[in-house]
mmCIF file of C-alpha atoms in Angstrom:
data_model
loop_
_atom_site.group_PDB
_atom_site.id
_atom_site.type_symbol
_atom_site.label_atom_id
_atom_site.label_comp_id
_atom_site.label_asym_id
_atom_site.label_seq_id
_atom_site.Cartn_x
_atom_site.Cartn_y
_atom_site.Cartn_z
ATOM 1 C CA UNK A 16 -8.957 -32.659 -47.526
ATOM 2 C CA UNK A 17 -5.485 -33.556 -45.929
ATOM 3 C CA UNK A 18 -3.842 -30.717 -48.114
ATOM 4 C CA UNK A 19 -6.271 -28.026 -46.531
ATOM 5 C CA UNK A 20 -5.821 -29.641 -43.012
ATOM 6 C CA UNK A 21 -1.805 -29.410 -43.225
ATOM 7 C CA UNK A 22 -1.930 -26.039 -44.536
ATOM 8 C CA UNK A 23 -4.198 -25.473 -42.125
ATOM 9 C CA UNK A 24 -2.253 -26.442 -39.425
ATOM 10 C CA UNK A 25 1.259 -25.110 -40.784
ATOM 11 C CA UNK A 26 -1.070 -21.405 -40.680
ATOM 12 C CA UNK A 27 -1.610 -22.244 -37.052
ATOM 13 C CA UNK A 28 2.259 -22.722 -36.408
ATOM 14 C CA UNK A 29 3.105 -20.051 -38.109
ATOM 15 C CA UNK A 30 1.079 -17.311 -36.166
ATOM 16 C CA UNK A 31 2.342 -19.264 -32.857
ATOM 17 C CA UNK A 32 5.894 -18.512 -34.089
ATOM 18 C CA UNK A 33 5.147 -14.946 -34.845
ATOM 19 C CA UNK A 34 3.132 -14.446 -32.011
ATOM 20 C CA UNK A 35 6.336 -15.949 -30.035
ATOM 21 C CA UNK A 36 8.630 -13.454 -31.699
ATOM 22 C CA UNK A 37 6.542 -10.514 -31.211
ATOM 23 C CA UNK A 38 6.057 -11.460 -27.591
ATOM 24 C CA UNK A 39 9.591 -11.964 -26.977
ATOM 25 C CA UNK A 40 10.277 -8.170 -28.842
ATOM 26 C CA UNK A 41 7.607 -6.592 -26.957
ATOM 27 C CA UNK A 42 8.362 -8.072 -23.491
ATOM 28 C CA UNK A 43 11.922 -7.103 -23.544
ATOM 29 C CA UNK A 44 11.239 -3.448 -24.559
ATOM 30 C CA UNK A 45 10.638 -2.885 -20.803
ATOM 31 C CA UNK A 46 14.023 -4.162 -19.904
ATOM 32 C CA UNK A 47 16.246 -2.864 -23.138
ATOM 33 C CA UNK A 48 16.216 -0.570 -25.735
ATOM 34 C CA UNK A 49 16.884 -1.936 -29.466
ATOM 35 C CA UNK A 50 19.241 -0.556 -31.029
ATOM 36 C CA UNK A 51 19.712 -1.643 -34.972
ATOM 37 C CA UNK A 52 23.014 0.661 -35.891
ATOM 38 C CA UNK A 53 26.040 0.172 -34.583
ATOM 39 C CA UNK A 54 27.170 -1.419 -31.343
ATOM 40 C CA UNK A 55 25.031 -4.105 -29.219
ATOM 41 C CA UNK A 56 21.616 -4.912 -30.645
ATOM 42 C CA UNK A 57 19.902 -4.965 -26.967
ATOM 43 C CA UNK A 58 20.787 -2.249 -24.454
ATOM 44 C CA UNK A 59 19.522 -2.691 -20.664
ATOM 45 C CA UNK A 60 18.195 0.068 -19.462
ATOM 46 C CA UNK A 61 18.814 -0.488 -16.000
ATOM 47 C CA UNK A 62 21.081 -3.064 -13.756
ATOM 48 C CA UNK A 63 18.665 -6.001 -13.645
ATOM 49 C CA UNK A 64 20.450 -7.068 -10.458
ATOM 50 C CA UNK A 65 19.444 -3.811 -8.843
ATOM 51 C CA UNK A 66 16.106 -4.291 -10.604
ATOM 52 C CA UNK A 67 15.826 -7.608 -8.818
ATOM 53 C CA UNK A 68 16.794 -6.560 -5.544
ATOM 54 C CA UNK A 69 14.719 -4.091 -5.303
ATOM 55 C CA UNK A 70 11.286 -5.848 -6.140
ATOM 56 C CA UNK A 71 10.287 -6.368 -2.117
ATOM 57 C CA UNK A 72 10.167 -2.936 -1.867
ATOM 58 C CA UNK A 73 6.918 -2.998 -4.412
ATOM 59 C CA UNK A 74 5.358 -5.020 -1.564
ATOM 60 C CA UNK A 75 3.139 -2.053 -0.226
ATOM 61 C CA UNK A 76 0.950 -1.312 -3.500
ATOM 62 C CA UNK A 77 1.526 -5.143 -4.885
ATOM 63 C CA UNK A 78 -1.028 -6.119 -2.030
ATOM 64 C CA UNK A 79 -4.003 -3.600 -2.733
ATOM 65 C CA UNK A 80 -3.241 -4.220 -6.381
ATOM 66 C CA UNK A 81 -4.048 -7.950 -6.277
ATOM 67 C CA UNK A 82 -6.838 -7.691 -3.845
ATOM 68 C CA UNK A 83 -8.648 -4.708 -6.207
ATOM 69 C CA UNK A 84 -7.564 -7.575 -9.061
ATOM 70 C CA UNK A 85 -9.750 -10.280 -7.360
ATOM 71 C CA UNK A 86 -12.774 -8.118 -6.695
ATOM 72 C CA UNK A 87 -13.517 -7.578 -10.416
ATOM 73 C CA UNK A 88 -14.920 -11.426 -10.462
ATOM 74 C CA UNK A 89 -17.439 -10.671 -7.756
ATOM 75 C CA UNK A 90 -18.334 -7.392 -9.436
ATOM 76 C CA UNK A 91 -19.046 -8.897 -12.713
ATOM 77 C CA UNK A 92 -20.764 -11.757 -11.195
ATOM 78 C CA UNK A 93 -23.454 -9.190 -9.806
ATOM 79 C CA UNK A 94 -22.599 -6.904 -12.996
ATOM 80 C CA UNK A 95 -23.797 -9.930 -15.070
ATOM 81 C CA UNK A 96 -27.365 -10.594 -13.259
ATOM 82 C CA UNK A 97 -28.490 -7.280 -14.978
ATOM 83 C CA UNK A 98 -28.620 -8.856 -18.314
ATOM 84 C CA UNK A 99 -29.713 -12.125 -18.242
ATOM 85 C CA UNK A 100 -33.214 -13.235 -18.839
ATOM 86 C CA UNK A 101 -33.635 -14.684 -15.720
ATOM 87 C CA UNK A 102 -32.669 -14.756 -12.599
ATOM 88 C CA UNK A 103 -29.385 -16.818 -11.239
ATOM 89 C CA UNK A 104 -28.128 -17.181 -7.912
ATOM 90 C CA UNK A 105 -25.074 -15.133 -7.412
ATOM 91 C CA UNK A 106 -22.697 -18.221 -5.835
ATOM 92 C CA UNK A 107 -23.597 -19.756 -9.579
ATOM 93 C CA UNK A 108 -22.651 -16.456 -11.535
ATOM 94 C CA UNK A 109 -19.459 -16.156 -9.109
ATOM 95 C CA UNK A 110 -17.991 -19.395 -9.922
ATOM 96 C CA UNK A 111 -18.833 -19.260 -13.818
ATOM 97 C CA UNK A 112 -17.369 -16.068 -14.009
ATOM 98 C CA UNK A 113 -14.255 -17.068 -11.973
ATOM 99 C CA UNK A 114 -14.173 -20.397 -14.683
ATOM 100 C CA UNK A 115 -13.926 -18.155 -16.893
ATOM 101 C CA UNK A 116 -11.582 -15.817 -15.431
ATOM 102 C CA UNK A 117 -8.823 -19.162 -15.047
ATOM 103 C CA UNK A 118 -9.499 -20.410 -18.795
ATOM 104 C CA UNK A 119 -8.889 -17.329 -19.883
ATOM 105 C CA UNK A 120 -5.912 -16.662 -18.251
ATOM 106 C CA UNK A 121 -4.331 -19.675 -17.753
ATOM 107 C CA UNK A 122 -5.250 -21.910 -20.675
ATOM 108 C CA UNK A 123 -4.320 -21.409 -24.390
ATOM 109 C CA UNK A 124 -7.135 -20.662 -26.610
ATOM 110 C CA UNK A 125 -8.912 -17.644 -24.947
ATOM 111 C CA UNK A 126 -11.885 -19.201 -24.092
ATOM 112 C CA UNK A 127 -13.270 -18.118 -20.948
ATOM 113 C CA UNK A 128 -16.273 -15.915 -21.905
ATOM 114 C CA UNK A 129 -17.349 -18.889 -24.362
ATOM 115 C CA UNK A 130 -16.607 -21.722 -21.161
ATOM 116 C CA UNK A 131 -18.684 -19.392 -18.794
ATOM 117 C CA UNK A 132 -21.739 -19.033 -21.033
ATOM 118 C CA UNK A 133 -21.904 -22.406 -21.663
ATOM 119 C CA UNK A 134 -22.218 -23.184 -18.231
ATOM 120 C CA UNK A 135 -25.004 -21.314 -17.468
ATOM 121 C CA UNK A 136 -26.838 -22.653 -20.333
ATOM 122 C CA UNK A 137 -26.065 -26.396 -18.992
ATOM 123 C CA UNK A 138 -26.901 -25.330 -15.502
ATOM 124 C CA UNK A 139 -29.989 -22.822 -15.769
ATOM 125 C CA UNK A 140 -31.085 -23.817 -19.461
ATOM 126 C CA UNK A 141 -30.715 -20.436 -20.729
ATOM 127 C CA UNK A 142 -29.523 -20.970 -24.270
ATOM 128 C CA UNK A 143 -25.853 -20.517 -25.442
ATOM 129 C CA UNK A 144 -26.510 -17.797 -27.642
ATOM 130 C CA UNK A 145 -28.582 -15.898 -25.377
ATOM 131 C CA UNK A 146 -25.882 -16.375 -22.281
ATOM 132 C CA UNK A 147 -23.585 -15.136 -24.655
ATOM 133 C CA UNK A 148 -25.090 -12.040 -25.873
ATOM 134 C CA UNK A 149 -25.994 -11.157 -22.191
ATOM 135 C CA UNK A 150 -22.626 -11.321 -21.850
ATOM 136 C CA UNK A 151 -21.677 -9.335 -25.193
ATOM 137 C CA UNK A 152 -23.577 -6.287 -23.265
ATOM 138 C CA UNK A 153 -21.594 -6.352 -20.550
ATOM 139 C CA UNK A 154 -18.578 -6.137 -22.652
ATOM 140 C CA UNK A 155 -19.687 -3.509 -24.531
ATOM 141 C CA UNK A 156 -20.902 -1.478 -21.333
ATOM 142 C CA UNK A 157 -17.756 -1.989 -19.545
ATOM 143 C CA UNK A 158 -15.558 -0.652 -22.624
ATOM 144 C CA UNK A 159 -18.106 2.802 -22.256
ATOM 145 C CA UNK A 160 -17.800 3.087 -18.909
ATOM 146 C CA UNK A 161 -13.743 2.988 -19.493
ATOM 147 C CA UNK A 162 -14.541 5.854 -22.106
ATOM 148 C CA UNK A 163 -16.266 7.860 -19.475
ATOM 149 C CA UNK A 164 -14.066 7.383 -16.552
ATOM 150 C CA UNK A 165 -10.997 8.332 -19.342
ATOM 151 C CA UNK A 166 -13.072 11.111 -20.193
ATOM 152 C CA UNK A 167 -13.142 12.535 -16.466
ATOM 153 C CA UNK A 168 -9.447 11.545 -16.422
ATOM 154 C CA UNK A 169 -8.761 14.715 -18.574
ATOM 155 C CA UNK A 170 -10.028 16.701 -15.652
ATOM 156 C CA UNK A 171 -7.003 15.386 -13.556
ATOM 157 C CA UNK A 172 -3.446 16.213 -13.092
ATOM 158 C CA UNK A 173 -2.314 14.271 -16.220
ATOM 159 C CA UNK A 174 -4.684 16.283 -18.539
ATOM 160 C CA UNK A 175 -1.819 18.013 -20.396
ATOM 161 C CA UNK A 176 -0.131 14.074 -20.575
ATOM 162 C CA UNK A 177 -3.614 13.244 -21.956
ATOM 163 C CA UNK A 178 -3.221 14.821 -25.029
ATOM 164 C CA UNK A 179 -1.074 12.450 -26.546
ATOM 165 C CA UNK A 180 -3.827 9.730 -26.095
ATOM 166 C CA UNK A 181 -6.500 12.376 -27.800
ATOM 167 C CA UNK A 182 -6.327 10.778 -31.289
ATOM 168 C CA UNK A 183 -6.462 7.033 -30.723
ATOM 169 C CA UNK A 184 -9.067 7.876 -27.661
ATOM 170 C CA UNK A 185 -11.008 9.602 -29.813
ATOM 171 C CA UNK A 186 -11.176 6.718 -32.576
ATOM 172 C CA UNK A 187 -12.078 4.942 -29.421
ATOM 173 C CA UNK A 188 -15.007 6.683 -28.406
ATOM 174 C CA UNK A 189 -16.442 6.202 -31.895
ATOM 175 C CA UNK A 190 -15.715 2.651 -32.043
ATOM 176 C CA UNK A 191 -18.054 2.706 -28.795
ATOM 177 C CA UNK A 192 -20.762 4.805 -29.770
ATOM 178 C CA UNK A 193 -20.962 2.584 -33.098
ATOM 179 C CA UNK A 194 -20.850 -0.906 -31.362
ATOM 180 C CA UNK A 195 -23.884 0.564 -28.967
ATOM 181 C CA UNK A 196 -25.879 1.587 -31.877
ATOM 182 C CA UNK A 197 -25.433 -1.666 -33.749
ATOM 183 C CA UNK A 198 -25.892 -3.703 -30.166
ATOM 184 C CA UNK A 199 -29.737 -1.433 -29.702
ATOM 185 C CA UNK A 200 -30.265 -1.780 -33.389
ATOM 186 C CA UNK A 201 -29.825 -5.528 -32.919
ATOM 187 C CA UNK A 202 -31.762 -5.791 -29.496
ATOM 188 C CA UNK A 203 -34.479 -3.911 -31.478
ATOM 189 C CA UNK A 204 -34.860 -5.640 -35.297
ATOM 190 C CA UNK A 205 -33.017 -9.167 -34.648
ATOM 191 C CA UNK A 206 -36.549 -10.639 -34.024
ATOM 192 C CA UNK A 207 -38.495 -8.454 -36.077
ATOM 193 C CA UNK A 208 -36.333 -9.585 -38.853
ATOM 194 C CA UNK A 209 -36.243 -13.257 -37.466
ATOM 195 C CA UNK A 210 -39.710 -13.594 -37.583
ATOM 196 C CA UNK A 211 -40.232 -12.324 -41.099
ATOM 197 C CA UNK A 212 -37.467 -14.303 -42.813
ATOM 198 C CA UNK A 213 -39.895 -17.155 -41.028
ATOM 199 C CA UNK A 214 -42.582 -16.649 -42.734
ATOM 200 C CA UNK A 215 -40.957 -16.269 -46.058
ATOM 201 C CA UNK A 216 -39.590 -19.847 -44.708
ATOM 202 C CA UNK A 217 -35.892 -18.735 -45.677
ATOM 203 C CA UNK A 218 -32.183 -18.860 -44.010
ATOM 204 C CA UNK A 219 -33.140 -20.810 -41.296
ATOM 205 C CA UNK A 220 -29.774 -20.339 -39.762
ATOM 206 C CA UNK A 221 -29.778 -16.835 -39.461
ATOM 207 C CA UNK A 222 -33.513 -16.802 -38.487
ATOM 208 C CA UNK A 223 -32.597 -18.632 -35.550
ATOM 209 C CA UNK A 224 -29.358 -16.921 -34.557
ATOM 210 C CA UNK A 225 -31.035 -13.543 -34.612
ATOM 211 C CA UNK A 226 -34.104 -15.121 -32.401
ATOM 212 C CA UNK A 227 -30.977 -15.860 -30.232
ATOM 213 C CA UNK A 228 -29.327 -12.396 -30.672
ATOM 214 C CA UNK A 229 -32.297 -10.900 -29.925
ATOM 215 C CA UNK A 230 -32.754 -12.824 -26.397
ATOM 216 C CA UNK A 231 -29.463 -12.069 -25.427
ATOM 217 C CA UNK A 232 -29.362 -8.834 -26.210
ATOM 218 C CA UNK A 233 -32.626 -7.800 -24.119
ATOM 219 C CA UNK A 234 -31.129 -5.421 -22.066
ATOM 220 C CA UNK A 235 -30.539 -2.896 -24.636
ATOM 221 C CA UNK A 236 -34.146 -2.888 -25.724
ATOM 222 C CA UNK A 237 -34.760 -0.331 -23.338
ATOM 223 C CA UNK A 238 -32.787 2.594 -21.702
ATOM 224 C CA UNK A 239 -33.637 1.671 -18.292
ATOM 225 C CA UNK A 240 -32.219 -1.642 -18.589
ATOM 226 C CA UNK A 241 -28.852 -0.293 -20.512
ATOM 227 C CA UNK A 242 -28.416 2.233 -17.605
ATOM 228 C CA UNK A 243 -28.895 0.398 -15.384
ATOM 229 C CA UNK A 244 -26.108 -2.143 -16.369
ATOM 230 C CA UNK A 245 -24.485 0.938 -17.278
ATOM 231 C CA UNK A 246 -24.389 1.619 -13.534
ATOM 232 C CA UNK A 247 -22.941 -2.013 -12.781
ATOM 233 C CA UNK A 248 -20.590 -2.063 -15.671
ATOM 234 C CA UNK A 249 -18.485 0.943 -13.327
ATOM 235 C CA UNK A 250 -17.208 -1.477 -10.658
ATOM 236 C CA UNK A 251 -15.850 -3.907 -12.564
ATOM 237 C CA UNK A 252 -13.821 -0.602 -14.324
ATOM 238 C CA UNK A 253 -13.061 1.426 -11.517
ATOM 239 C CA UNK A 254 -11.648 -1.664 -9.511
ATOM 240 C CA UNK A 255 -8.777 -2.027 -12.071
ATOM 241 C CA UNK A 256 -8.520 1.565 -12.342
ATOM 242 C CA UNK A 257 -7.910 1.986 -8.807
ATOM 243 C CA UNK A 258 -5.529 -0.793 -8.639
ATOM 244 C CA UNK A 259 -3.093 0.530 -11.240
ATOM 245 C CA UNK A 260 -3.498 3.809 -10.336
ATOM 246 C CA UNK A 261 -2.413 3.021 -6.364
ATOM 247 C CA UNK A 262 0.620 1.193 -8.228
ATOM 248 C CA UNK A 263 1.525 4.183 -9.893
ATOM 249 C CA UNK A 264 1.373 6.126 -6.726
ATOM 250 C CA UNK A 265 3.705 3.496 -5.109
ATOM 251 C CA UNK A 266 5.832 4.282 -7.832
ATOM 252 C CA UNK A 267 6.339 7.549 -6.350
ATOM 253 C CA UNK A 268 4.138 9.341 -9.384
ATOM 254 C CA UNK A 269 2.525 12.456 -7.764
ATOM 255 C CA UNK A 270 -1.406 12.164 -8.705
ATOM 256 C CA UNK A 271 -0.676 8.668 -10.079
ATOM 257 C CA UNK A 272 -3.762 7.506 -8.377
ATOM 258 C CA UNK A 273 -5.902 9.305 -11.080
ATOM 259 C CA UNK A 274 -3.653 7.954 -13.674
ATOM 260 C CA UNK A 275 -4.741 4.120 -13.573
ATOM 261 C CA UNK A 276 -7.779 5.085 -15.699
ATOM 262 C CA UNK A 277 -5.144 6.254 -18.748
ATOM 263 C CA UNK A 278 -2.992 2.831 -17.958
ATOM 264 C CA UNK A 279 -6.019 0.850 -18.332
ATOM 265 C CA UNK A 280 -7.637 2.601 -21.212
ATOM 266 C CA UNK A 281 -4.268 2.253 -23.257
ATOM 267 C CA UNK A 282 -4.512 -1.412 -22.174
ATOM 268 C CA UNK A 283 -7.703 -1.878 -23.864
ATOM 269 C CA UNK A 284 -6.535 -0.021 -26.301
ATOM 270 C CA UNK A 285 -3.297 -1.684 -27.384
ATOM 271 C CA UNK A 286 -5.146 -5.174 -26.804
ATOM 272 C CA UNK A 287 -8.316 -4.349 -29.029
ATOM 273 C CA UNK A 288 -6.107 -4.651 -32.554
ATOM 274 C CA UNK A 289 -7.582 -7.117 -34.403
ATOM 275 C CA UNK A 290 -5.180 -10.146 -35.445
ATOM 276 C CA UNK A 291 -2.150 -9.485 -33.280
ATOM 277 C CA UNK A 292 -0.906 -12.809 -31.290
ATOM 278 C CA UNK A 293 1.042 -11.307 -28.784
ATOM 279 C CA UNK A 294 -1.180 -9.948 -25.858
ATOM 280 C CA UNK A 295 1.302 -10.878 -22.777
ATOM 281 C CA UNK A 296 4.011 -8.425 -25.313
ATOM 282 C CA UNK A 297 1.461 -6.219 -26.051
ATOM 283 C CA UNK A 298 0.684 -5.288 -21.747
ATOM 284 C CA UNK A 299 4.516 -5.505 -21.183
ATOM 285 C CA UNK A 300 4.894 -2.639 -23.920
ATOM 286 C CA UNK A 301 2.107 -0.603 -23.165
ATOM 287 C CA UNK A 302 2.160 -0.620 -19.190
ATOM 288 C CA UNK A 303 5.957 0.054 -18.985
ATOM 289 C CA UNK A 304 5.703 2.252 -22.051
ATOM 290 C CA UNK A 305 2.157 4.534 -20.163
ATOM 291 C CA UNK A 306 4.703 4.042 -16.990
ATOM 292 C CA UNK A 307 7.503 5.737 -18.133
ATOM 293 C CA UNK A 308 5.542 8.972 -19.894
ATOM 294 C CA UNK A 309 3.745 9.572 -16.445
ATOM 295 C CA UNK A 310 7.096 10.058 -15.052
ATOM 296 C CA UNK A 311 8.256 6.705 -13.595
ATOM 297 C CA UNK A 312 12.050 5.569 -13.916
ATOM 298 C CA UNK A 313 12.919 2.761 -16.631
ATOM 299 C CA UNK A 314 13.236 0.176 -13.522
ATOM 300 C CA UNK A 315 10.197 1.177 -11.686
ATOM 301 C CA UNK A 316 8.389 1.405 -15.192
ATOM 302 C CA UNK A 317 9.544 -2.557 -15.751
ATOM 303 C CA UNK A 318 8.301 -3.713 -12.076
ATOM 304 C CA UNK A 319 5.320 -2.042 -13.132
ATOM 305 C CA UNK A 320 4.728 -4.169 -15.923
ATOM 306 C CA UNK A 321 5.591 -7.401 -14.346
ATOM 307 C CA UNK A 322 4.146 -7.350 -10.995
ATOM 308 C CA UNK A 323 0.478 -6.006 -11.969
ATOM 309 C CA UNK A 324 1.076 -8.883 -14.872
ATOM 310 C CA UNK A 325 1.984 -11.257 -12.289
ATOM 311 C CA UNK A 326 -0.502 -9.562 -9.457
ATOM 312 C CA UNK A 327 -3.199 -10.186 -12.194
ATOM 313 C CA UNK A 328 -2.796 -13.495 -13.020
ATOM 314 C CA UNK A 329 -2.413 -14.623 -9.600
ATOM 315 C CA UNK A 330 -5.396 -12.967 -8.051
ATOM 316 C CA UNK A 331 -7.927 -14.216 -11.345
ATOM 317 C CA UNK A 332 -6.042 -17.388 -11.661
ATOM 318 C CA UNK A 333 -6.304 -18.569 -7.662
ATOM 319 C CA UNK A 334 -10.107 -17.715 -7.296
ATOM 320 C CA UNK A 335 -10.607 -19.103 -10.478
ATOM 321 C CA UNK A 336 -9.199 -22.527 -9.601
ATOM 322 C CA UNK A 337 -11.102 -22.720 -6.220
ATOM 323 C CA UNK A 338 -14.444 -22.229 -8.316
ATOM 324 C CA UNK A 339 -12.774 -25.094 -10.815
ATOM 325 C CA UNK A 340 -12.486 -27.140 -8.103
ATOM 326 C CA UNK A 341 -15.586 -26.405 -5.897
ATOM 327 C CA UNK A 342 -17.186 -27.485 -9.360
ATOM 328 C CA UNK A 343 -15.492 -30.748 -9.879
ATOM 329 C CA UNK A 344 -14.261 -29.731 -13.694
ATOM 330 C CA UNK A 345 -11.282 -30.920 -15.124
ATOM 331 C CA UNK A 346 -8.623 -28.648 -16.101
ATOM 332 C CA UNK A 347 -8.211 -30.651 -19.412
ATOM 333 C CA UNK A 348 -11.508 -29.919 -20.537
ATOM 334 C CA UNK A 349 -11.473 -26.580 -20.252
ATOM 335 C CA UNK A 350 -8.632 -26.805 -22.880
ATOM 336 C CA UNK A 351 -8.846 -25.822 -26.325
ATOM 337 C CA UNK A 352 -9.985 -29.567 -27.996
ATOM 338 C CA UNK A 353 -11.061 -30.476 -24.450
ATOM 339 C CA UNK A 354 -14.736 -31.681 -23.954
ATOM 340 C CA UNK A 355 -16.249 -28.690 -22.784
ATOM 341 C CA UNK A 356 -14.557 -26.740 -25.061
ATOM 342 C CA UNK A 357 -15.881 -28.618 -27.806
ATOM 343 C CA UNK A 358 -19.276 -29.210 -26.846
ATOM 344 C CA UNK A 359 -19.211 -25.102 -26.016
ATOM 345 C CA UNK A 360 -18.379 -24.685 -29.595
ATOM 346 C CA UNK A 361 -20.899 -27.325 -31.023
ATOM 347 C CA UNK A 362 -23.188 -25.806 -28.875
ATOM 348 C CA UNK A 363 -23.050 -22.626 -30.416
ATOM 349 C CA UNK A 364 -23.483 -24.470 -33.802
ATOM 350 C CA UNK A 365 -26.244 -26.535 -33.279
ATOM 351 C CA UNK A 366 -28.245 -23.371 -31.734
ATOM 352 C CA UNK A 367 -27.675 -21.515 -34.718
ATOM 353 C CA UNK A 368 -29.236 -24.137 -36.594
ATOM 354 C CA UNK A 369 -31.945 -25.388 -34.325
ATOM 355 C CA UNK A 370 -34.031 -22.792 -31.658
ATOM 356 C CA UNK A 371 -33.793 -23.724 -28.029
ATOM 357 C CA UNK A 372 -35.956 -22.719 -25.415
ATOM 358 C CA UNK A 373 -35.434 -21.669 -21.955
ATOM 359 C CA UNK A 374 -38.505 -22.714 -19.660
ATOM 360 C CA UNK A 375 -41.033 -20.482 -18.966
#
């Protein structure tokens, strides 16, 4: 038992270190260039006291940015309402969703969607499972409403630029069209299937998840209802979209405003692979990387990256304290190994075991 736990744990330090390394690698490919022949190893490639200077001047599009930022909690607070099973007041969906918002981006761990959900099901007695595949559609509907907008993107000035995103965009739109499938093919069957493994009186686990599952994912048993949060899934997109692509304009990019789709589709992108620990490196690399092919200079490419970072962080980060403290939560147990974390994730565990029932 102690052997697995240390080797356990000596797994978990090790993909911190890497994670580190990669982050460090992929951070600093905004500022320098690598270079692994001869001569200096890291080449700037710009002054960074110019670069520093010159940051006030961002001031103009910095504002919009973080105020477009801040309006995706609101708009997935109402975006939410569409696929839960019942309804809940919108100040309650605002602050769970702005929990979540400052767990995940402010506390290690990545567990804001699981801190929100369990939330509701403390507060409203919806079960965990269920508040979490509600939530699970959202996702999903959000990513294809990316697709679309990306899709219309094409139409712009950038659609020659676009080509170069055709192959992993196209992968992308697959990847959608599959994970819809599977979620209606869930919403569908999960109980059907639930239901019979009850009477044969076997896996009592899964029959209960899938009773779960299938709650949750309600909204996608019919077309109206996956339209319809279809329809709400767009703000929260289009608010980000708009916010990077105003940036980009700032930047001096002509018909950069119709290019904050592509920045934040080849965010998704580079931040969907599986089993990479290095997200912070991962924006820092794409955004200056997207920045620099639409035309932007290596400096105004790096104060790209770092202020909508930093724009983002702040905007989610502040609202999502207020709600924190409006709520009277703790920061600490919104940590990883801190009590609501915990009871989130025994939560889940228990409900997969034993059915729980939301009041009529």
């Amino acid at each position: 038992m102690k052997k697995g736990a240390g080797g356990r744990t000596l797994l978990k330090v090790l993909a911190v270190m890497v994670g580190a390394v990669l982050s460090v690698f992929l951070i600093s490919s905004a500022f320098f260039r690598w270079n692994f022949g001869p001569g200096p190893l890291l080449i700037p490639r710009f002054s960074l006291e110019g670069f520093i200077e010159d940051l006030p001047g961002h001031l103009p599009w910095l504002i919009p940015f973080l105020l477009l930022s801040a309006s995706i909690i609101p708009l997935r607070a109402v975006q939410w309402q569409t696929t839960l099973s019942k309804p809940v007041p919108l100040r309650e969906r605002y602050h769970l969703v702005a929990i979540g918002a400052f767990t995940h981006n402010a506390l290690p761990g990545k567990l804001g969607e699981f801190i929100r959900c369990f939330l509701l099901s403390r507060t409203q007695r919806i079960p965990f499972l269920q508040a979490l595949g509600s939530v699970a559609v959202c996702k999903l509907l959000e990513f294809a409403a990316l697709m679309g907008l990306v899709a219309l993107s094409f139409l712009g000035p950038f659609g020659e630029k676009m080509a170069e995103f055709s192959g992993p965009l196209r992968v992308a739109v697959g990847v959608c069209v599959g994970l819809v499938v599977l979620v209606v093919l869930l919403a569908h069957y999960a109980l059907p299937l639930a239901r019979a493994l009850g009477r044969r009186n076997r896996l009592p686990r899964v029959r209960h998840l899938l009773g779960h599952v299938s709650e949750g994912l309600g909204t996608a048993r019919s077309f109206r209802g996956m339209a319809r949060t279809l329809f709400f899934s767009v703000g929260p997109v289009l608010a980000p979209a708009l916010a990077y692509g105003l940036a980009l304009r700032g930047l001096g990019i002509s018909g950069g405003l119709f290019a904050g789709t592509i920045v934040l589709a080849a965010i998704a992108l580079g931040q969907s692979l599986p089993g990479v620990p290095a997200g912070m490196g991962i924006y820092y690399f794409v955004t200056s990387w997207a920045a620099r092919s639409l035309g932007a200079s290596a400096e105004d490419a790096a104060a790209f990256a770092a202020l909508t970072h930093l724009g983002t962080l702040l905007s989610q980060v502040s609202l999502g304290a207020i709600s924190v403290r409006v709520r009277g939560i703790r920061i600490k147990d919104l940590r990883r190994g801190g009590s609501l974390a915990r009871e989130a994730a025994g939560h889940m565990a228990h409900e997969a075991v034993e059915p729980v029932h939301s009041p009529a």
